[in-house]
Short mmCIF file of C-alpha atoms in Angstrom, two decimals:
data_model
loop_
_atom_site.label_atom_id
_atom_site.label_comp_id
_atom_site.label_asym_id
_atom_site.label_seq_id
_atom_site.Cartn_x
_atom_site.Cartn_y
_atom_site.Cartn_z
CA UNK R 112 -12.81 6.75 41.66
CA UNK R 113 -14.77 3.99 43.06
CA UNK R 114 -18.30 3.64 41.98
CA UNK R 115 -20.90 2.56 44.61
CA UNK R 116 -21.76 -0.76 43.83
CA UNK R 117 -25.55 -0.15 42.32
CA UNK R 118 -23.75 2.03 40.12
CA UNK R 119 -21.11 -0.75 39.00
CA UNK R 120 -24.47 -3.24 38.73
CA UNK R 121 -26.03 -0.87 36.09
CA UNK R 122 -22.86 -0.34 34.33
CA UNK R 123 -21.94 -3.99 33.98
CA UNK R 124 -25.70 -5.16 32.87
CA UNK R 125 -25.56 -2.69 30.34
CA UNK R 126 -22.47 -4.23 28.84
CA UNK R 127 -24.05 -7.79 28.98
CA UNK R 128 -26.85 -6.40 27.75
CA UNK R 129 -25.31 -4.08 24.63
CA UNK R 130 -23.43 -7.39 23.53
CA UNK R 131 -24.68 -10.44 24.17
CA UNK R 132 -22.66 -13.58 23.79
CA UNK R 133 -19.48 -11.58 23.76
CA UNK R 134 -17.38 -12.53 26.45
CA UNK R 135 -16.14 -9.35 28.99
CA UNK R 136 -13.17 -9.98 31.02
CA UNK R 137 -13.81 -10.55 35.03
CA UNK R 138 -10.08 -9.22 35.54
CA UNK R 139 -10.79 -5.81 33.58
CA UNK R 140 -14.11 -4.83 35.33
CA UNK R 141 -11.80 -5.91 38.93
CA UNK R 142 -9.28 -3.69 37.76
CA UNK R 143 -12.12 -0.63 36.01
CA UNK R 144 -14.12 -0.97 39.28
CA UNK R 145 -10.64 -1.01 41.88
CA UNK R 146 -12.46 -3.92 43.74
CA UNK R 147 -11.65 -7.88 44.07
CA UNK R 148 -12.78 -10.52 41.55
CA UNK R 149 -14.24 -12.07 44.56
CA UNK R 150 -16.72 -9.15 44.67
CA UNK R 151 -16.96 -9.08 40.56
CA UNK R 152 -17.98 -12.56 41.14
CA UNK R 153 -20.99 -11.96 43.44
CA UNK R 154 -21.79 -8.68 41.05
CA UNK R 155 -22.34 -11.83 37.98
CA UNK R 156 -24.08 -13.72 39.85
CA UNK R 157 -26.66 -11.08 41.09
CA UNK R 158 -26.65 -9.88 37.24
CA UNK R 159 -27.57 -13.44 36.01
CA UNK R 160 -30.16 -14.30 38.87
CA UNK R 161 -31.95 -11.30 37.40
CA UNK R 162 -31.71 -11.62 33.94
CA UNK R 163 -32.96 -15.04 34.38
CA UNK R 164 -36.02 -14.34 36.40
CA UNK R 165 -36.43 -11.53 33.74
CA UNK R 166 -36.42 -14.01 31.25
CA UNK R 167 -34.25 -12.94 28.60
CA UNK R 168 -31.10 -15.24 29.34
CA UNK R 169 -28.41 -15.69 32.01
CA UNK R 170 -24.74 -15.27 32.59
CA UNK R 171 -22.19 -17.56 31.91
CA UNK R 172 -18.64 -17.79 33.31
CA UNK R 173 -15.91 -19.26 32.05
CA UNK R 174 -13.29 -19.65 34.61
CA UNK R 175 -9.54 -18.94 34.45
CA UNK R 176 -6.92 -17.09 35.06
CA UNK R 177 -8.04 -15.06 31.58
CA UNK R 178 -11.99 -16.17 32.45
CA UNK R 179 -15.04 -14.05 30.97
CA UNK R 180 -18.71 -13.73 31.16
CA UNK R 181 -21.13 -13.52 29.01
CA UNK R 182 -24.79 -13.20 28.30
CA UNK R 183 -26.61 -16.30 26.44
CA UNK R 184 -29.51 -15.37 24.78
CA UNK R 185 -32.59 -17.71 26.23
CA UNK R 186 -36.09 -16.50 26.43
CA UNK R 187 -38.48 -17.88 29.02
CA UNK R 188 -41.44 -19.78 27.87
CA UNK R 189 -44.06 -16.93 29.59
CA UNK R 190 -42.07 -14.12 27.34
CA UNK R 191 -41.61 -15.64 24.23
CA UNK R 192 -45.35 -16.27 24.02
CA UNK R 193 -46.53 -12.65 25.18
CA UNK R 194 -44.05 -11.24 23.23
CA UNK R 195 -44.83 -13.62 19.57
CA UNK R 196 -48.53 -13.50 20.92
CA UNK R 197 -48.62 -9.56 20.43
CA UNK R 198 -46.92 -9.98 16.82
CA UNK R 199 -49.10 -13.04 15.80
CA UNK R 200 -52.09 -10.65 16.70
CA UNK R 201 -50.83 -7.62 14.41
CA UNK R 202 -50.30 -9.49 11.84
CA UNK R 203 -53.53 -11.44 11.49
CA UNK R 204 -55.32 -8.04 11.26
CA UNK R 205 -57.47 -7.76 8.02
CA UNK R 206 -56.07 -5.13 6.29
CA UNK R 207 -52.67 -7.86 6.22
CA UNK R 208 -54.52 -10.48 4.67
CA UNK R 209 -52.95 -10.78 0.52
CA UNK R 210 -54.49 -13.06 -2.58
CA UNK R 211 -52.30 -16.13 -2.25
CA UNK R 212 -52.56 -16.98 0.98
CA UNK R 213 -49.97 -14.62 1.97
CA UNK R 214 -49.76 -11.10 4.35
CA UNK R 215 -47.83 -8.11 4.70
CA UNK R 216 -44.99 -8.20 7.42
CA UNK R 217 -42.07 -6.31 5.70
CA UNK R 218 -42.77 -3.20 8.14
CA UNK R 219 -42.46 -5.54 11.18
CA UNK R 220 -39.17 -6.52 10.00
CA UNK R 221 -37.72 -3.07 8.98
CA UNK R 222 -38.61 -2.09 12.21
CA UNK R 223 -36.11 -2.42 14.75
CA UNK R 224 -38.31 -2.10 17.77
CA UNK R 225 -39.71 -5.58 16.68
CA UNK R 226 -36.85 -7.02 14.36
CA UNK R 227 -34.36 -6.37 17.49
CA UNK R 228 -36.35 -8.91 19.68
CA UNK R 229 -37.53 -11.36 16.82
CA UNK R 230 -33.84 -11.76 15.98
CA UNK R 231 -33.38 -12.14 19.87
CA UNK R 232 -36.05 -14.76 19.83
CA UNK R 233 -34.26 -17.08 17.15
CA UNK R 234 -31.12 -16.46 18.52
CA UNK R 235 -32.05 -17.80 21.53
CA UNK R 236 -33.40 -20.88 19.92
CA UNK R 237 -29.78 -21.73 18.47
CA UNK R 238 -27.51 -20.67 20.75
CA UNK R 239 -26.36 -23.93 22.11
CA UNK R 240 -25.61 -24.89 18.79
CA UNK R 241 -22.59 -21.76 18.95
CA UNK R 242 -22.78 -21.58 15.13
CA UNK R 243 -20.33 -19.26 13.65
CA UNK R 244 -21.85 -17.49 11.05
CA UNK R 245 -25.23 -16.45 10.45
CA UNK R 246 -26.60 -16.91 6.47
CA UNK R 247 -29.57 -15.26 4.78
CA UNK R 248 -30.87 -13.93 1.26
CA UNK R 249 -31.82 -10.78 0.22
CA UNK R 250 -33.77 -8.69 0.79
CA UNK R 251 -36.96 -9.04 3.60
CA UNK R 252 -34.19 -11.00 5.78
CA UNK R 253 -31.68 -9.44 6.23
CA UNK R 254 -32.70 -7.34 9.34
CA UNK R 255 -33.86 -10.58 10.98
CA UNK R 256 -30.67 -12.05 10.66
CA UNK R 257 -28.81 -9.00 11.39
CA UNK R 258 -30.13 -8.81 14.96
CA UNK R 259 -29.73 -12.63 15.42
CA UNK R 260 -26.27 -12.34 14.32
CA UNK R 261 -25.70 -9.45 17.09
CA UNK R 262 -27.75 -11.65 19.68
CA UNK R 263 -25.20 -14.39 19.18
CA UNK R 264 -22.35 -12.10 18.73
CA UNK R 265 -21.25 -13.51 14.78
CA UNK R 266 -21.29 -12.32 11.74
CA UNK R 267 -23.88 -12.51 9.03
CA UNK R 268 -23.34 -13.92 5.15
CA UNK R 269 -25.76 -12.68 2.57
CA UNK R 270 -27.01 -14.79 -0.71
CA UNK R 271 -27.34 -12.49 -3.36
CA UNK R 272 -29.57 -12.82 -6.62
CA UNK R 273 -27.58 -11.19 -8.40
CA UNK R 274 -23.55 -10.65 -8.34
CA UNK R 275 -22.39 -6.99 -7.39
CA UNK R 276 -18.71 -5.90 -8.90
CA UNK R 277 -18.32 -4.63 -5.28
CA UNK R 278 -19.04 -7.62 -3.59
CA UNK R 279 -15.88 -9.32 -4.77
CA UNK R 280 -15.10 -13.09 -6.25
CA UNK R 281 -18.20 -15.35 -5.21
CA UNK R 282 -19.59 -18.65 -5.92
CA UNK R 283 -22.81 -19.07 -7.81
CA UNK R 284 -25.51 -21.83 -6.53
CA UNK R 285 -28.70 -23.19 -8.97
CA UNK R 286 -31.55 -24.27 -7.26
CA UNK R 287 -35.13 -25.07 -8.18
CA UNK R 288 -37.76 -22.28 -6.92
CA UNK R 289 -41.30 -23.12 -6.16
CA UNK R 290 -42.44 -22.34 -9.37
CA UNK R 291 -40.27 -25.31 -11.15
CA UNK R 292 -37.57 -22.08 -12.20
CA UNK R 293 -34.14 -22.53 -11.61
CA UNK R 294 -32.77 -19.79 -9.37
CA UNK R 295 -29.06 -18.79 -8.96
CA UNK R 296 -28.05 -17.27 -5.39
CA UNK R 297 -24.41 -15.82 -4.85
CA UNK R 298 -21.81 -15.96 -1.85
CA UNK R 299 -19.08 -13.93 -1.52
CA UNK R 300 -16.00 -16.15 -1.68
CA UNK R 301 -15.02 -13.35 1.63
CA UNK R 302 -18.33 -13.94 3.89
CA UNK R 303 -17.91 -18.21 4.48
CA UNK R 304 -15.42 -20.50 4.40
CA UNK R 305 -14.99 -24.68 5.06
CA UNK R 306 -15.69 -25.97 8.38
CA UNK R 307 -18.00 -22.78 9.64
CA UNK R 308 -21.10 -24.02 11.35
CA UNK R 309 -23.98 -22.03 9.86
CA UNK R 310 -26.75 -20.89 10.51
CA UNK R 311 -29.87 -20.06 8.52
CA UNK R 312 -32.44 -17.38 8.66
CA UNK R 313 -35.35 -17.00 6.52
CA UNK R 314 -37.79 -14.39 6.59
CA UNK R 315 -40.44 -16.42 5.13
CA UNK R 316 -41.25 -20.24 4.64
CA UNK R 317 -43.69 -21.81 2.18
CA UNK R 318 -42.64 -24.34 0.18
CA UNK R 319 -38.83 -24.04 1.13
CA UNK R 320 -36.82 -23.17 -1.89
CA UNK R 321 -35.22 -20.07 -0.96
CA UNK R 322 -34.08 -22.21 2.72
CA UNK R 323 -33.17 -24.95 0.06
CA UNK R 324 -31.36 -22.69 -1.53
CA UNK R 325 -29.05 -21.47 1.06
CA UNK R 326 -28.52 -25.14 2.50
CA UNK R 327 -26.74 -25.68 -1.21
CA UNK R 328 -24.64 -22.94 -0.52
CA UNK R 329 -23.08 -23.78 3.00
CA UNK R 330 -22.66 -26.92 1.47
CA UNK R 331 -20.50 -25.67 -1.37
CA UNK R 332 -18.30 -24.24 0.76
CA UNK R 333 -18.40 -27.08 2.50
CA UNK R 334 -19.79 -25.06 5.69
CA UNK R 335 -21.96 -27.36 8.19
CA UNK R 336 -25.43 -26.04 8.55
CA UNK R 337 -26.45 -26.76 12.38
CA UNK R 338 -30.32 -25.23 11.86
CA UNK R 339 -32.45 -22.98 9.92
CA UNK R 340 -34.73 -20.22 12.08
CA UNK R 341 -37.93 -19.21 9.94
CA UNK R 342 -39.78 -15.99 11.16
CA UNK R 343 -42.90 -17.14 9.63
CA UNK R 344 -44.06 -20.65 7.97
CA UNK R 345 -46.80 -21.14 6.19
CA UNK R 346 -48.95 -24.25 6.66
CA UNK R 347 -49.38 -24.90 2.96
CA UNK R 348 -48.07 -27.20 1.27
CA UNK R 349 -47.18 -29.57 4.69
CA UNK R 350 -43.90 -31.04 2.70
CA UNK R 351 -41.08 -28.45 2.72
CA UNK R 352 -37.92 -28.55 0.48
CA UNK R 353 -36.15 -28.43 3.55
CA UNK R 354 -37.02 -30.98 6.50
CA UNK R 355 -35.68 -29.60 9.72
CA UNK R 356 -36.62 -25.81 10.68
CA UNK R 357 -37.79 -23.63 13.41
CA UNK R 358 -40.20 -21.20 13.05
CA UNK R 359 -41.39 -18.09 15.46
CA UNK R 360 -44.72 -17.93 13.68
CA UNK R 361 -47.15 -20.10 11.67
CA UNK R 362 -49.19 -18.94 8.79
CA UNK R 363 -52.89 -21.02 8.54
CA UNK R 364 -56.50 -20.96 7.38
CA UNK R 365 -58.74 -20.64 10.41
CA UNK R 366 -61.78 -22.50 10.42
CA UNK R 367 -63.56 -19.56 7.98
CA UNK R 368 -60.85 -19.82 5.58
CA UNK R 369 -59.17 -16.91 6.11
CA UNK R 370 -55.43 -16.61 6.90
CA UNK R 371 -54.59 -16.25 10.36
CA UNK R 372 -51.00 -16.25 12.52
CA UNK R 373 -49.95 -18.23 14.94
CA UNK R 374 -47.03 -18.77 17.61
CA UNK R 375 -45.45 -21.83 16.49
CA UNK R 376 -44.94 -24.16 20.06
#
């Protein structure tokens, strides 16, 4: 039975919008819907004219006999800052504030309601990239980097601390921490392989180590690392162990001392 074609609008956002950067088949919805491509066409474009003035990506075709669309992640500049502005607010709150010039943002992150767009937000930033595989460490980022994994329709690659009999045959990693300690991360042998453009997410930022880390990893699997997405990065210390990143957030004293977030431009 033929759907009316407001009906077959919903339907097909939805799909774009349940799995972005997966590509859905213009000849199957033509055939699903029992109308042209021609009109399937026009549907996309009115789909990706919306989404665009909405701000949270657009469409794109790939034409062919076999062609596809798909939805790119891409916030607008107007709702990446309300939406960052309304976290950067919660979390400078004073009952956030810790001793070390740190705060508390682990329920932000185990919240889906908030980790769903943040991961939508970094995914967005890295999409033209097309990495393949999304990498992270336990424990505070792994929900971040699940949803920007889903956002760019990849998988995600965990370092471990510590080796789990059930994760199968990994590779171990030494790197310095922070503290002058020397850390060991593990990969499963399974999750990356050579020539897999990676990409990093860290929950946090200060001096680098953990994002450090993870950029020794890739390259022991000799994986190419095409940018590292930070939720939040803190101001101190100004020299990183890691010299290229992108970060959502910024952590800094304000002008009384006390720690305050920021949207990073």
């Amino acid at each position: 039975m033929k759907s009316t074609r407001t009906e077959r609008l919903i339907r097909m956002a939805s799909r774009f919008l349940v799995a972005p950067s997966r590509q859905i088949s213009l000849t199957g919805l033509s055939e699903q819907f029992q109308v042209s491509k021609t009109v399937i066409s026009d549907d996309v474009a009115i789909i990706d004219r919306s989404m665009r003035e909405e701000g949270i990506g657009g469409i794109c075709v790939e034409r062919g006999r076999t062609g596809g669309a798909f939805l790119r992640p891409r916030l607008s500049r107007e709702y990446r800052r309300s939406f960052l502005g309304s976290i950067a607010e919660t979390l400078s709150q004073d009952n956030r504030i810790l001793p070390g010039m740190l705060i508390h943002y682990s329920d932000i992150l185990f919240n889906p309601g908030f980790a769903g767009p943040l991961g939508y937000a970094l995914a967005s930033d890295f999409a033209d990239r097309e990495p393949d595989v999304v990498m992270t460490s336990e424990v505070k980022g792994i929900p971040l980097a699940v949803f920007t994994a889903h956002a760019l329709g990849i998988p995600m690659a965990v370092c471990r601390f510590r080796n789990r009999p059930s994760d199968g045959p990994a590779v171990a990693v030494h790197y310095p921490s922070g503290r002058g300690e020397v850390r060991t991360m593990f990969m499963g042998t399974r999750f990356l392989s050579a020539g897999k453009k990676v990409l990093i997410i860290d929950d946090f930022m200060r001096g680098g180590s953990t994002a450090a880390g993870m950029l020794l990893v890739a390259r022991e699997f000799k994986a190419d690392v095409v940018g590292t997405g930070v939720f939040i990065a803190a101001s101190e210390p100004a020299r990183k162990a890691v010299s290229e990143y992108s970060a959502l957030l910024r952590l800094e004293r304000g002008n009384d001392g006390v720690p305050m977030v920021k949207v990073q431009d």
